[in-house]
Amino acid sequence: MDRLEKAILCTIHLIPGLGNRSLWKILDEFGSFQNFFQADKKTLYTSFLKTEIIDKLLEKRKMSPEIVMEEYRSHDIEIVTWDESLYPQSLRNISNPPMILYYRGDIRVTEQICLAVVGSRAASVYGRNVARKLAREMAESGIVIVSGMARGIDSEAHRGALEAGKTIAILGSGLNVIYPPENRKLFQEITASGIVISEFPLNNHPEPVNFPLRNRIISGLCRGVVVVEGKEKSGALITADFALEQGRDVFAVPGPINSKTSVGPNNLIKQGAILVTGIDDILEEYYDINRTPGTLRQDRLLLLDDNEKMVLEQLVHESLHFDELIQICGLEIGTLSTALFKLEFAGIIKSLPGNYYVRI
């Protein structure tokens, strides 16, 4: 997207009531935002858009799109559109991908391994402690933590991540409207090493309708979503629903059965979410994540006997058949079977159809 096209997109995006789906429809119907911006009145008023939207568009025509871009620059806000290489790859294939993203920080952080930690605004002390601890430990393993910078679980997740690594905040407002206001310092800390992102333009306030839209981006950026606390109907569960729709993993931290904020994650576990009692329950799902020396998988590797180590050394690059392993390792059938069983039970290898084995 060239400079003028982007400037016009940013200008029309300021029109209240013109959301992401409408932007995609405009592009489809008019071919470009420049064509839309310069179309004659008859064409505009007979388009799919409401009359009040067109009225506001005609007002916007009186201002230069470059003035809008200058206002974004004055707030140190950068902009990326769906057709640019810096646009997060993980968002390209989700339903209703954001046409445009506004951000402060390092956009390249979105291409790292990301997991979301979300939960209740009215979090308990237990929930806050768990969220912060899990986020910190995941960050120590090189995972970027994504959340919504809301009060409660979100804020604790960001703070835990910042103690050991990087984090991404997705806002439900424009980047110049920090919400909640007490998180202004947290906002600055996140942008210093990670990134704060919004699909909402300048001066857009945190309306209730914005947060479900924000939640699809939180889950879309991630491999999985960890729900720490949440009521039966909450934003955290909306994020979990988006994660399932997008093919992401859903994790849930169990809580006391007499707590309203435990109903959400406890129900998710009943429905098949991965139960989380510690970071190992998360790391075991992702075998390409760098693990810190104290993690469970490395501890298990240290406990392997000589036969198990020998077998594992052969499974570095590709899957091998049971008979191939017998020939390479020179082990008896029973000895090899025992070694393979122990390695698979430890979650280090897995068996494939046809009696093949592969390291994971």
Coordinates of C-alpha atoms in Angstrom, one line a residue:
M1 CA 0.0 0.0 0.0
D2 CA 1.6 3.3 -1.1
R3 CA 1.8 6.3 1.2
L4 CA -1.2 8.1 -0.2
E5 CA -3.4 5.0 0.0
K6 CA -2.4 4.4 3.6
A7 CA -3.0 8.1 4.5
I8 CA -6.5 8.0 3.0
L9 CA -7.3 4.7 4.8
C10 CA -6.2 6.3 8.1
T11 CA -8.4 9.3 7.3
I12 CA -11.6 7.4 6.6
H13 CA -10.9 5.0 9.5
L14 CA -11.5 8.0 11.8
I15 CA -15.2 8.1 10.7
P16 CA -17.3 6.8 13.6
G17 CA -19.3 3.7 12.7
L18 CA -16.9 2.6 10.0
G19 CA -15.5 -0.7 11.2
N20 CA -13.1 -3.3 10.0
R21 CA -15.7 -5.3 8.0
S22 CA -16.7 -2.2 6.2
L23 CA -13.1 -1.4 5.3
W24 CA -12.8 -4.8 3.6
K25 CA -16.1 -4.3 1.8
I26 CA -15.0 -0.8 0.6
L27 CA -11.8 -2.2 -0.8
D28 CA -13.7 -5.0 -2.6
E29 CA -16.3 -2.7 -4.0
F30 CA -14.2 0.3 -5.0
G31 CA -10.8 -1.4 -5.7
S32 CA -8.9 1.1 -3.5
F33 CA -9.5 3.6 -0.7
Q34 CA -8.3 6.4 -3.0
N35 CA -11.1 5.5 -5.4
F36 CA -13.6 5.5 -2.6
F37 CA -12.3 8.8 -1.1
Q38 CA -12.6 10.5 -4.5
A39 CA -15.8 8.9 -5.8
D40 CA -18.7 11.2 -6.9
K41 CA -21.6 11.7 -4.5
K42 CA -24.1 9.6 -6.5
T43 CA -21.8 6.6 -6.4
L44 CA -21.2 7.0 -2.7
Y45 CA -24.8 7.5 -1.6
T46 CA -25.9 4.4 -3.7
S47 CA -23.2 2.2 -2.1
F48 CA -23.7 -0.2 0.8
L49 CA -22.8 2.4 3.4
K50 CA -25.3 4.4 5.5
T51 CA -26.1 7.9 4.6
E52 CA -24.6 9.3 7.8
I53 CA -21.3 7.6 7.0
I54 CA -21.1 9.2 3.6
D55 CA -22.0 12.6 5.1
K56 CA -19.0 12.3 7.4
L57 CA -16.8 11.1 4.6
L58 CA -17.6 14.3 2.6
E59 CA -16.6 16.3 5.7
K60 CA -13.3 14.4 5.8
R61 CA -12.6 15.3 2.2
K62 CA -12.0 18.9 3.3
M63 CA -8.9 17.9 5.2
S64 CA -5.6 16.6 3.9
P65 CA -4.8 12.9 4.7
E66 CA -1.3 14.0 5.4
I67 CA -2.5 16.0 8.4
V68 CA -3.9 12.8 9.8
M69 CA -0.6 11.0 9.4
E70 CA 1.2 13.8 11.1
E71 CA -1.1 13.5 14.1
Y72 CA -0.2 9.8 14.4
R73 CA 3.5 10.7 14.1
S74 CA 3.1 13.2 16.9
H75 CA 1.9 10.4 19.2
D76 CA 4.9 8.1 18.1
I77 CA 2.3 5.8 16.6
E78 CA 3.3 3.6 13.7
I79 CA 0.9 1.9 11.2
V80 CA 1.0 -1.4 9.4
T81 CA -1.6 -2.6 6.9
W82 CA -2.6 -6.1 5.9
D83 CA -0.6 -6.1 2.6
E84 CA 2.7 -5.1 4.2
S85 CA 5.5 -7.5 5.1
L86 CA 5.6 -6.3 8.7
Y87 CA 1.9 -7.3 9.3
P88 CA 1.8 -10.2 11.7
Q89 CA 1.6 -13.4 9.7
S90 CA -0.5 -15.2 12.4
L91 CA -3.4 -12.7 11.8
R92 CA -3.6 -13.2 8.0
N93 CA -5.7 -16.3 8.1
I94 CA -8.1 -15.6 11.0
S95 CA -11.7 -14.6 10.4
N96 CA -12.2 -10.9 10.0
P97 CA -8.4 -10.0 10.0
P98 CA -7.7 -6.4 10.9
M99 CA -7.2 -4.3 7.8
I100 CA -5.0 -1.9 9.7
L101 CA -3.0 -2.0 13.0
Y102 CA -1.7 1.0 15.0
Y103 CA 1.2 0.3 17.3
R104 CA 4.0 1.5 19.5
G105 CA 7.0 -0.7 20.0
D106 CA 8.7 -3.4 18.0
I107 CA 6.3 -5.1 15.5
R108 CA 8.9 -7.9 15.0
V109 CA 8.0 -9.2 18.5
T110 CA 4.7 -10.6 17.0
E111 CA 6.7 -13.1 14.9
Q112 CA 8.1 -14.8 18.0
I113 CA 6.4 -17.7 19.8
C114 CA 3.4 -16.1 21.6
L115 CA 1.0 -17.3 24.2
A116 CA -1.9 -15.3 25.7
V117 CA -2.7 -15.1 29.4
V118 CA -6.1 -13.7 30.1
G119 CA -8.6 -13.6 32.9
S120 CA -10.9 -11.7 35.2
R121 CA -10.6 -8.0 36.0
A122 CA -11.8 -8.7 39.5
A123 CA -9.1 -11.2 40.1
S124 CA -8.4 -12.9 43.4
V125 CA -5.0 -12.8 45.1
Y126 CA -4.6 -16.4 44.0
G127 CA -5.4 -15.5 40.4
R128 CA -3.0 -12.6 40.3
N129 CA -0.2 -14.6 41.7
V130 CA -0.7 -17.5 39.3
A131 CA -0.9 -15.2 36.3
R132 CA 2.2 -13.3 37.2
K133 CA 4.2 -16.5 38.0
L134 CA 3.1 -18.4 34.8
A135 CA 3.9 -15.3 32.6
R136 CA 7.3 -14.8 34.2
E137 CA 8.2 -18.5 33.8
M138 CA 7.0 -18.6 30.2
A139 CA 9.0 -15.5 29.4
E140 CA 12.1 -17.1 30.9
S141 CA 11.5 -19.9 28.2
G142 CA 11.5 -17.3 25.4
I143 CA 7.7 -17.1 25.0
V144 CA 6.2 -13.6 24.4
I145 CA 3.1 -13.1 26.6
V146 CA 0.1 -11.5 25.0
S147 CA -2.8 -9.9 26.9
G148 CA -5.2 -7.0 26.9
M149 CA -3.7 -4.7 29.6
A150 CA -7.0 -4.7 31.5
R151 CA -7.1 -4.6 35.3
G152 CA -6.5 -7.8 37.2
I153 CA -5.1 -10.9 35.4
D154 CA -4.1 -9.1 32.2
S155 CA -2.0 -6.5 34.1
E156 CA -0.3 -9.2 36.2
A157 CA 0.5 -11.3 33.2
H158 CA 2.2 -8.3 31.5
R159 CA 4.2 -7.5 34.7
G160 CA 5.3 -11.1 35.1
A161 CA 6.4 -11.2 31.5
L162 CA 8.4 -7.9 31.9
E163 CA 10.3 -9.4 34.8
A164 CA 11.9 -11.9 32.4
G165 CA 11.2 -11.1 28.8
K166 CA 8.8 -9.4 26.4
T167 CA 5.0 -8.9 26.2
I168 CA 2.4 -7.6 23.8
A169 CA -0.7 -5.6 24.8
I170 CA -3.7 -5.4 22.6
L171 CA -6.0 -2.5 23.4
G172 CA -9.7 -2.0 23.0
S173 CA -9.2 1.8 22.4
G174 CA -7.0 4.1 20.4
L175 CA -3.4 4.2 21.5
N176 CA -3.7 7.7 22.8
V177 CA -6.6 6.6 25.1
I178 CA -4.8 4.5 27.7
Y179 CA -7.3 2.3 29.6
P180 CA -7.4 1.8 32.5
P181 CA -5.6 5.1 33.1
E182 CA -3.6 3.7 36.1
N183 CA -1.8 1.5 33.6
R184 CA 0.0 4.4 31.9
K185 CA 3.3 3.4 33.4
L186 CA 2.7 -0.2 32.4
F187 CA 2.0 1.0 28.8
Q188 CA 5.4 2.7 28.7
E189 CA 7.2 -0.3 30.1
I190 CA 5.6 -2.6 27.5
T191 CA 6.5 -0.4 24.5
A192 CA 10.1 -0.1 25.7
S193 CA 10.8 -3.8 25.0
G194 CA 7.6 -5.2 23.4
I195 CA 4.7 -3.7 21.7
V196 CA 1.2 -2.2 22.3
I197 CA -1.2 -2.7 19.4
S198 CA -4.7 -1.5 18.5
E199 CA -6.9 -1.8 15.5
F200 CA -8.8 1.3 16.7
P201 CA -7.9 4.8 15.5
L202 CA -6.9 7.9 17.5
N203 CA -9.3 9.1 20.1
N204 CA -11.3 5.9 20.0
H205 CA -12.6 5.3 23.6
P206 CA -12.9 1.8 25.1
E207 CA -16.5 1.1 24.2
P208 CA -17.9 -2.4 25.3
V209 CA -18.2 -3.5 21.6
N210 CA -14.5 -3.0 21.1
F211 CA -13.3 -5.7 23.5
P212 CA -14.6 -8.8 21.7
L213 CA -13.0 -7.5 18.6
R214 CA -9.7 -7.0 20.5
N215 CA -10.0 -10.5 21.9
R216 CA -9.9 -12.1 18.4
I217 CA -6.5 -10.4 17.9
I218 CA -5.2 -11.6 21.2
S219 CA -5.9 -15.2 20.4
G220 CA -5.0 -14.8 16.7
L221 CA -1.4 -13.7 17.5
C222 CA -0.9 -16.8 19.7
R223 CA -0.4 -20.5 19.6
G224 CA -2.6 -20.9 22.7
V225 CA -4.6 -19.0 25.3
V226 CA -4.2 -19.6 29.1
V227 CA -7.3 -18.7 31.1
V228 CA -6.5 -18.0 34.7
E229 CA -9.8 -16.7 36.1
G230 CA -13.1 -15.7 34.6
K231 CA -16.8 -15.8 35.3
E232 CA -19.2 -18.1 33.4
K233 CA -19.7 -15.3 30.8
S234 CA -16.6 -13.2 30.5
G235 CA -14.2 -11.7 28.1
A236 CA -11.7 -14.3 28.9
L237 CA -14.1 -17.0 27.7
I238 CA -14.8 -15.0 24.5
T239 CA -11.0 -15.1 23.9
A240 CA -11.0 -18.9 24.5
D241 CA -13.9 -19.3 22.0
F242 CA -11.9 -17.3 19.4
A243 CA -8.9 -19.5 20.1
L244 CA -10.9 -22.6 19.4
E245 CA -12.3 -21.1 16.1
Q246 CA -8.8 -20.2 15.0
G247 CA -7.3 -23.6 15.8
R248 CA -5.3 -22.4 18.8
D249 CA -4.8 -24.4 22.0
V250 CA -6.9 -23.5 25.1
F251 CA -5.4 -23.9 28.6
A252 CA -7.2 -23.3 31.9
V253 CA -6.0 -22.9 35.5
P254 CA -8.4 -24.6 37.9
G255 CA -9.7 -22.7 40.9
P256 CA -11.8 -23.1 44.0
I257 CA -15.3 -24.5 43.3
N258 CA -16.9 -21.8 45.5
S259 CA -15.4 -18.9 43.6
K260 CA -17.4 -17.2 40.8
T261 CA -14.2 -16.4 38.9
S262 CA -13.3 -20.1 38.8
V263 CA -16.5 -21.1 37.0
G264 CA -15.1 -20.1 33.6
P265 CA -11.8 -22.0 33.7
N266 CA -13.3 -25.0 35.5
N267 CA -16.0 -25.3 32.8
L268 CA -13.3 -25.1 30.1
I269 CA -11.4 -28.0 31.7
K270 CA -14.7 -30.0 31.7
Q271 CA -15.0 -29.3 28.0
G272 CA -11.5 -30.5 27.2
A273 CA -9.2 -27.5 27.8
I274 CA -5.6 -28.5 28.9
L275 CA -5.5 -28.3 32.7
V276 CA -2.6 -26.1 34.0
T277 CA -1.1 -26.6 37.4
G278 CA 2.3 -25.3 36.4
I279 CA 4.4 -24.2 33.5
D280 CA 5.3 -27.7 32.5
D281 CA 1.7 -28.4 31.5
I282 CA 2.1 -25.6 28.9
L283 CA 5.7 -26.3 27.8
E284 CA 4.9 -30.0 27.1
E285 CA 2.6 -28.9 24.3
Y286 CA 5.3 -27.1 22.4
Y287 CA 8.5 -28.9 21.6
D288 CA 10.3 -26.1 19.8
I289 CA 10.3 -23.7 22.8
N290 CA 13.7 -23.0 24.5
R291 CA 13.5 -24.5 27.9
T292 CA 15.3 -23.1 31.0
P293 CA 17.6 -25.5 32.8
G294 CA 15.0 -26.3 35.5
T295 CA 12.2 -27.4 33.2
L296 CA 10.6 -30.8 33.4
R297 CA 11.8 -32.1 30.0
Q298 CA 15.5 -31.4 30.6
D299 CA 15.2 -33.0 34.0
R300 CA 13.8 -36.1 32.3
L301 CA 16.7 -36.1 29.8
L302 CA 19.1 -36.2 32.7
L303 CA 17.5 -39.4 34.0
L304 CA 17.9 -41.4 30.8
D305 CA 19.9 -44.6 31.0
D306 CA 22.6 -45.5 28.4
N307 CA 20.2 -47.5 26.2
E308 CA 17.6 -44.7 26.1
K309 CA 20.3 -42.1 25.3
M310 CA 21.6 -44.3 22.5
V311 CA 18.1 -44.7 20.9
L312 CA 17.4 -40.9 21.3
E313 CA 20.7 -40.0 19.6
Q314 CA 19.5 -41.9 16.5
L315 CA 16.2 -40.0 16.4
V316 CA 17.6 -36.5 15.9
H317 CA 16.8 -35.8 12.3
E318 CA 14.0 -38.2 11.1
S319 CA 11.7 -41.0 12.1
L320 CA 13.1 -44.5 12.1
H321 CA 11.5 -47.9 11.9
F322 CA 11.8 -50.3 14.8
D323 CA 13.9 -52.7 12.7
E324 CA 16.2 -49.9 11.7
L325 CA 16.8 -49.0 15.4
I326 CA 17.6 -52.7 16.1
Q327 CA 20.3 -52.7 13.4
I328 CA 21.7 -49.3 14.3
C329 CA 21.7 -49.7 18.1
G330 CA 22.5 -53.4 18.3
L331 CA 20.0 -53.9 21.1
E332 CA 17.8 -57.0 21.7
I333 CA 14.1 -56.6 20.8
G334 CA 13.0 -56.6 24.4
T335 CA 15.6 -54.0 25.5
L336 CA 14.8 -51.7 22.6
S337 CA 11.0 -52.1 23.3
T338 CA 11.6 -51.1 26.9
A339 CA 13.7 -48.1 26.0
L340 CA 11.2 -46.9 23.4
F341 CA 8.3 -47.3 25.9
K342 CA 10.2 -45.3 28.6
L343 CA 11.1 -42.5 26.1
E344 CA 7.5 -42.3 24.8
F345 CA 6.1 -42.3 28.4
A346 CA 8.4 -39.4 29.2
G347 CA 7.0 -37.4 26.3
I348 CA 10.4 -37.3 24.5
I349 CA 9.5 -39.4 21.5
K350 CA 6.2 -40.6 19.9
S351 CA 5.3 -43.7 17.9
L352 CA 3.9 -43.3 14.4
P353 CA 1.8 -45.7 12.3
G354 CA 3.8 -48.6 10.8
N355 CA 6.1 -49.0 13.9
Y356 CA 8.1 -45.9 13.3
Y357 CA 9.3 -43.5 16.0
V358 CA 10.2 -39.9 16.0
R359 CA 11.7 -37.4 18.5
I360 CA 9.4 -34.6 19.6

